Short mmCIF file of C-alpha atoms in Angstrom, two decimals:
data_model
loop_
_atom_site.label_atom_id
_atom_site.label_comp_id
_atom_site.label_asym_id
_atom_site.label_seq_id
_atom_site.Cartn_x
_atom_site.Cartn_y
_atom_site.Cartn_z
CA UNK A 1 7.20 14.18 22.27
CA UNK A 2 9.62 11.79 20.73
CA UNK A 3 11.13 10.83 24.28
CA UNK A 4 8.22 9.71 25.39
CA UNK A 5 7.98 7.25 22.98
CA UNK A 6 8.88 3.23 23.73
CA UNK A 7 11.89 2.06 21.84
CA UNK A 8 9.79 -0.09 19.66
CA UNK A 9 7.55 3.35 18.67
CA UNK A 10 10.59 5.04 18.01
CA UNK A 11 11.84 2.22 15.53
CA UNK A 12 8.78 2.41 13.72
CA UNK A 13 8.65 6.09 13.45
CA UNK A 14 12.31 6.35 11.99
CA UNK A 15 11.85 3.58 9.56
CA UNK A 16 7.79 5.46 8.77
CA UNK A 17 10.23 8.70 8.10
CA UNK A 18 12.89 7.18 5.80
CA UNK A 19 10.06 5.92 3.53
CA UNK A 20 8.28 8.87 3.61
CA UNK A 21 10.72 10.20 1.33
CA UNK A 22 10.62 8.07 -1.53
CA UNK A 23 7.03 9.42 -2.10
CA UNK A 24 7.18 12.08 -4.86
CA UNK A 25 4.81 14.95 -5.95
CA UNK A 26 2.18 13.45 -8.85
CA UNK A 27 2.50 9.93 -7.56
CA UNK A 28 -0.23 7.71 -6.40
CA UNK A 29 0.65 5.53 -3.48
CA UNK A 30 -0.94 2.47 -1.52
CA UNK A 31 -1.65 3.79 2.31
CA UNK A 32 -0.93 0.51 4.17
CA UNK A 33 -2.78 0.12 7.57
CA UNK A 34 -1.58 -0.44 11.04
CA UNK A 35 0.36 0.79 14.21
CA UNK A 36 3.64 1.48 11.60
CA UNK A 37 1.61 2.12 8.62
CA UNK A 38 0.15 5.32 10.94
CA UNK A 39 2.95 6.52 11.05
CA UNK A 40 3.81 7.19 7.64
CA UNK A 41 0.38 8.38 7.25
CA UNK A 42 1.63 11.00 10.11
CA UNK A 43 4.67 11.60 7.94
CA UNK A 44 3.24 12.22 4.58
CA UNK A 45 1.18 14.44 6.19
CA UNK A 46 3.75 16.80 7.96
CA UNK A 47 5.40 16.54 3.99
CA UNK A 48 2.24 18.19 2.64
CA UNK A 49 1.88 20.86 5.09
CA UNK A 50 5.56 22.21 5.18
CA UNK A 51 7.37 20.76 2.39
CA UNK A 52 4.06 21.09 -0.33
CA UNK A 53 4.25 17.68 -1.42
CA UNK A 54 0.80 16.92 -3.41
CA UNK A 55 0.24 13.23 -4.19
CA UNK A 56 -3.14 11.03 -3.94
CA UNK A 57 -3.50 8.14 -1.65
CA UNK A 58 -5.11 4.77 -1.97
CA UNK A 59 -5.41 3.60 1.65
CA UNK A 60 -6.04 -0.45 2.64
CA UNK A 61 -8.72 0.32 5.14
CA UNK A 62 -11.49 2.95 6.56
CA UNK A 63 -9.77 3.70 9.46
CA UNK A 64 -6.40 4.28 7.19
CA UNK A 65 -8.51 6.75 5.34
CA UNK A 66 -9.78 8.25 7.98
CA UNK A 67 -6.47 9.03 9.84
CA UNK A 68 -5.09 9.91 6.01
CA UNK A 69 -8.18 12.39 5.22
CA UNK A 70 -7.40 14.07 9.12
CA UNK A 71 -3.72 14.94 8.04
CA UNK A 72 -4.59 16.56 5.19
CA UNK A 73 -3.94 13.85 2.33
CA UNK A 74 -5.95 13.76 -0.57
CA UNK A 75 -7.86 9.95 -0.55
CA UNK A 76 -9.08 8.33 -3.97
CA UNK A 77 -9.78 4.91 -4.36
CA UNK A 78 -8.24 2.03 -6.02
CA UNK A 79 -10.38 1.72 -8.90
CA UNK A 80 -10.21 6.00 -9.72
CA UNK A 81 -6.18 5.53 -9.64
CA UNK A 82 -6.01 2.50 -11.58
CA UNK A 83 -2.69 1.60 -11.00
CA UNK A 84 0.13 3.11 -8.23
CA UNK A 85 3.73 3.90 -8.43
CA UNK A 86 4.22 2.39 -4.65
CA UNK A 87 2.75 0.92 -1.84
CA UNK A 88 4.09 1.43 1.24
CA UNK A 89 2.98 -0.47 4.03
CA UNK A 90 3.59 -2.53 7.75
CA UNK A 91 4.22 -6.37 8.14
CA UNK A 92 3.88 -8.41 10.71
CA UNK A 93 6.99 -10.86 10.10
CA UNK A 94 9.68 -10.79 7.26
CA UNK A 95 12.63 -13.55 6.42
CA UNK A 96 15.72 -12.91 4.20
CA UNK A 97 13.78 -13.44 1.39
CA UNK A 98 11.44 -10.12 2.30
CA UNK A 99 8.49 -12.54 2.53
CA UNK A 100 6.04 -11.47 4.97
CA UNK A 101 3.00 -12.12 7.08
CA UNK A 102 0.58 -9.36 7.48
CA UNK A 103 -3.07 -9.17 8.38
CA UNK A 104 -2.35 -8.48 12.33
CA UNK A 105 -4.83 -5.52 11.43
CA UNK A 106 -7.30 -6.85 9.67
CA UNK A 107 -6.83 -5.29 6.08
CA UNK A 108 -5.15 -8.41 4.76
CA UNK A 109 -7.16 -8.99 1.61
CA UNK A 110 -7.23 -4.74 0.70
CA UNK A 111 -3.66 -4.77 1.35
CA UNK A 112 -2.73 -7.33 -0.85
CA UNK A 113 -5.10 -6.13 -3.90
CA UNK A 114 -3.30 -2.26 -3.27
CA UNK A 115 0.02 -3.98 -2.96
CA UNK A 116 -0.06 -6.32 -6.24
CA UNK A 117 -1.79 -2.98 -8.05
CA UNK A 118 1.56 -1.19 -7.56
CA UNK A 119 5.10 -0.99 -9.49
CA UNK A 120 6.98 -1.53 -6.49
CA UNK A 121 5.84 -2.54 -2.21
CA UNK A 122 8.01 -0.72 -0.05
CA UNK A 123 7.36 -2.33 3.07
CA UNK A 124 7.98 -0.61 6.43
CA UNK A 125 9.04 -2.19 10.05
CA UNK A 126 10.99 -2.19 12.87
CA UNK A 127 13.86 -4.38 13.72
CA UNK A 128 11.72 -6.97 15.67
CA UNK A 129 9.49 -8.40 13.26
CA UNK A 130 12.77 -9.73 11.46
CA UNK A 131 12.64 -13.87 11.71
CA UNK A 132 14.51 -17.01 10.48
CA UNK A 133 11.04 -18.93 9.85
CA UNK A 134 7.65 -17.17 9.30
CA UNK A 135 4.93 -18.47 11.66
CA UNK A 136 5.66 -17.37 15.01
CA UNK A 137 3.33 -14.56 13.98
CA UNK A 138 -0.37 -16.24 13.30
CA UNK A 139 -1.37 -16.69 10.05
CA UNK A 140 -4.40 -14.50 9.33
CA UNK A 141 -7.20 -15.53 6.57
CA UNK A 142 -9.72 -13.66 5.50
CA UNK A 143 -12.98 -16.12 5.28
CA UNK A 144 -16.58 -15.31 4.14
CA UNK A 145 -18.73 -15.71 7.45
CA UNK A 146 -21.20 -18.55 5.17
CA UNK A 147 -20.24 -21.90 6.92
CA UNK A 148 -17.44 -20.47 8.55
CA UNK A 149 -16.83 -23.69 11.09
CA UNK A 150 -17.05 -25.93 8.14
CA UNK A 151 -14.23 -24.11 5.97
CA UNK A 152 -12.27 -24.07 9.54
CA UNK A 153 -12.45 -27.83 9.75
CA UNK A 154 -11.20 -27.80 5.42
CA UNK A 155 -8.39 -25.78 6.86
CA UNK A 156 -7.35 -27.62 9.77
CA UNK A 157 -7.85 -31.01 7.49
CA UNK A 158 -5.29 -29.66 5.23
CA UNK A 159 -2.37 -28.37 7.80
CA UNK A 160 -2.28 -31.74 8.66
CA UNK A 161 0.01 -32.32 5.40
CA UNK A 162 1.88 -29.42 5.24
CA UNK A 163 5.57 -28.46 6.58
CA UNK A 164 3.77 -26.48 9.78
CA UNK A 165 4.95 -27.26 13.70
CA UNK A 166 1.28 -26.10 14.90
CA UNK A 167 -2.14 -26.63 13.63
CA UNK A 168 -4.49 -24.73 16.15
CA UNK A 169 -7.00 -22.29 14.38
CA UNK A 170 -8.87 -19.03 16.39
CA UNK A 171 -11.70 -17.36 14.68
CA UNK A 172 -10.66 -13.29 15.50
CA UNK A 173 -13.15 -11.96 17.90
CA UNK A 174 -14.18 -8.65 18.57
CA UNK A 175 -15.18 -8.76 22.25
CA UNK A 176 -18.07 -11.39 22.17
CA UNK A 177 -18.65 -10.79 18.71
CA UNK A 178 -16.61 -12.09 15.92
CA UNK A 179 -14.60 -9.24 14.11
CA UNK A 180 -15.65 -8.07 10.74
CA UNK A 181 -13.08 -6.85 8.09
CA UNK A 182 -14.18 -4.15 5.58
CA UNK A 183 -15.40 -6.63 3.57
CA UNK A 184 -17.58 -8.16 5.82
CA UNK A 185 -15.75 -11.40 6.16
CA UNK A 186 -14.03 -13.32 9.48
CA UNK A 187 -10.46 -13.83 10.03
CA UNK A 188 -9.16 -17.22 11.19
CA UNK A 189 -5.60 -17.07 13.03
CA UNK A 190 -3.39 -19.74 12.40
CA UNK A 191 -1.38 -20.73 15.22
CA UNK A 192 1.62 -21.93 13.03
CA UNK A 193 4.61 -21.44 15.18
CA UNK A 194 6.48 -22.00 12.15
CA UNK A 195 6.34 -22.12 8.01
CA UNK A 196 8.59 -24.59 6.28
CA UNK A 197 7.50 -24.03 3.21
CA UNK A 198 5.38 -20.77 2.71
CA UNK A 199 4.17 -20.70 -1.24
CA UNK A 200 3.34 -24.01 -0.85
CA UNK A 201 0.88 -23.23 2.08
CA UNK A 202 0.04 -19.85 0.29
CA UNK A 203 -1.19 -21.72 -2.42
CA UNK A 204 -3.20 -24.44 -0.85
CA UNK A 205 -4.88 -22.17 1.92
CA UNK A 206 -6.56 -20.27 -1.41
CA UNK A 207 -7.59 -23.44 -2.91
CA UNK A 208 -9.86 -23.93 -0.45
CA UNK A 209 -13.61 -23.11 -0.50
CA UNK A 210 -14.86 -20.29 1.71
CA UNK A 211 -10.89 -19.12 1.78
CA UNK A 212 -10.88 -15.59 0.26
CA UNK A 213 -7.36 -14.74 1.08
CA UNK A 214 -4.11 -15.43 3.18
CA UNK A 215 -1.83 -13.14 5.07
CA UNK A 216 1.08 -14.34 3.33
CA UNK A 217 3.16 -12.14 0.85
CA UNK A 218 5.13 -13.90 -1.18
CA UNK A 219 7.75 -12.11 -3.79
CA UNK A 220 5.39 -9.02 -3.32
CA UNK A 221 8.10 -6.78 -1.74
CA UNK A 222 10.36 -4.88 -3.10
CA UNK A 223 12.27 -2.79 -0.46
CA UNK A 224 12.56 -3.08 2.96
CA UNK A 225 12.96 -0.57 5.52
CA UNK A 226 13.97 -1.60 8.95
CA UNK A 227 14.15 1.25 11.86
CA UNK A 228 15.96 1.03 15.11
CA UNK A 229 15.56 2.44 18.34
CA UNK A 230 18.58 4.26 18.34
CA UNK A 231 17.39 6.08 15.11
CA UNK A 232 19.25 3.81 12.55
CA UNK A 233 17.44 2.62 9.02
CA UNK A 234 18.40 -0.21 7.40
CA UNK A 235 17.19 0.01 3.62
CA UNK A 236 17.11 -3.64 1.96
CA UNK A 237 16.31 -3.58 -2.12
CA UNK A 238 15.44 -7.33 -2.53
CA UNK A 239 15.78 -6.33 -7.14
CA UNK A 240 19.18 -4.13 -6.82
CA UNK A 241 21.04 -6.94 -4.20
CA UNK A 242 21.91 -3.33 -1.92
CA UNK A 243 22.05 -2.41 1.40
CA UNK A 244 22.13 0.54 2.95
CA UNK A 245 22.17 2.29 6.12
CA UNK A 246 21.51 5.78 7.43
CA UNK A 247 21.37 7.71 11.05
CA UNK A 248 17.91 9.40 11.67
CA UNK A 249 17.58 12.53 14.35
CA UNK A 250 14.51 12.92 16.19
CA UNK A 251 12.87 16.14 16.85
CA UNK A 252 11.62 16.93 20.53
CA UNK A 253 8.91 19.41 18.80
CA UNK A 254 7.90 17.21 15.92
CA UNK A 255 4.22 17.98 15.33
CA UNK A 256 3.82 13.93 14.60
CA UNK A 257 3.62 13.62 18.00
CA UNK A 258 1.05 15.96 19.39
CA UNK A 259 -1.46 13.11 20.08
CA UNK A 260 0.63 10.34 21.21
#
């Protein structure tokens, strides 16, 4: 049930709800992945049962497409679709600017290819991740596992010159194991703390070998849709210069939250 929920939860949901209805019947749409990215999946869902809305969906990982295929959504893949109207997805941090930093779940790399395959990124989030400075968030990077320490050391060589406050680097684990994305590659964290100057970095980090992507988003999103705990959604539209705000109601019975 909705009260049950933490206030962070409920932020998510309302902001998973409002985007939820920009999605339109024909469309194809970019499933993003992630704790707020589930719950649009969970949304989208409750639209095709009740309100008969039939569109297909490209998720950004196998464990989006799982949870998209168990609500009833009909999953293709990137390369039967072609293109997409929209993806909608989480982020981990966004500035003014609607840059971000995602890859806090992994799908960094298939996020960014669905997201820069699309006419527009709606991007999803609650009021939190909002920051002056990216980089208090760690900076994810998808690396191939071949001489993984050795592209580490490239990378650590390099922050030394860039407008960063930290420089410490984590390979992602996975209990004793390191984790694996769906590509098979490793993530490195970047302890950051924060980004002066984030194309700049963007574009370095992918010059370097053994680098196959970064977690930074840069002039990627389009909208912006920021949910509070008290059921208010902020809708930002970095192209029209608008802002808008709306009050969302939350429904005690709401079938999206039979297995929280």
């Amino acid at each position: 049930m909705s009260g049950e929920l933490s206030p962070i939860d409920k932020a998510k949901f309302v902001a998973a709800k409002q985007a939820a209805e920009f999605v339109e019947s024909g469309m194809r749409v970019g499933l993003g992945t992630g704790s707020t990215a589930a719950w649009l999946v969970r949304c989208l869902g409750e639209k095709v049962r009740e309100d008969g809305l039939r569109f297909k969906g490209v998720p950004t990982s196998t464990r989006t497409a799982e949870l998209a295929r168990d609500v009833g959504l009909e999953v293709i893949s990137l390369d039967e679709a072609k293109w997409l109207d929209m993806t909608i997805d989480g982020a981990d941090e966004f500035d003014e600017d609607l840059n971000l930093i995602k890859g806090g779940g992994g799908a960094l790399l298939q996020e960014k290819i669905v997201a820069t395959a699309s006419d527009q990124m709606i991007v999803i989030a609650d009021a939190a991740k909002e920051v002056q400075a990216l980089g208090a968030f760690p900076l994810p990077l998808e690396i191939i596992p071949f001489g993984w320490q050795t592209t580490q050391a490239l990378i650590e060589e390099v922050l030394v010159s860039m407008d960063v406050m930290g420089r410490q680097t984590t390979l992602r684990m996975n209990g004793a194991r390191p984790y694996i994305t769906d590509e098979a590659n490793h993530i490195l964290d970047l302890h950051l703390s924060r980004i002066g100057n984030p194309r700049q970095l963007s574009m370095v980090l992918n010059q370097i070998p053994g680098v196959v992507e970064n977690g930074l988003f840069i002039d990627i999103c389009d909208k912006l849709v920021v949910g509070h705990s008290d059921g208010r959604v902020e809708v930002r539209d970095i192209n029209e210069g608008t802002i808008s705000e709306s009050q969302l109601a939350f429904v005690e019975d709401d079938n999206l939250f039979s297995d929280i």
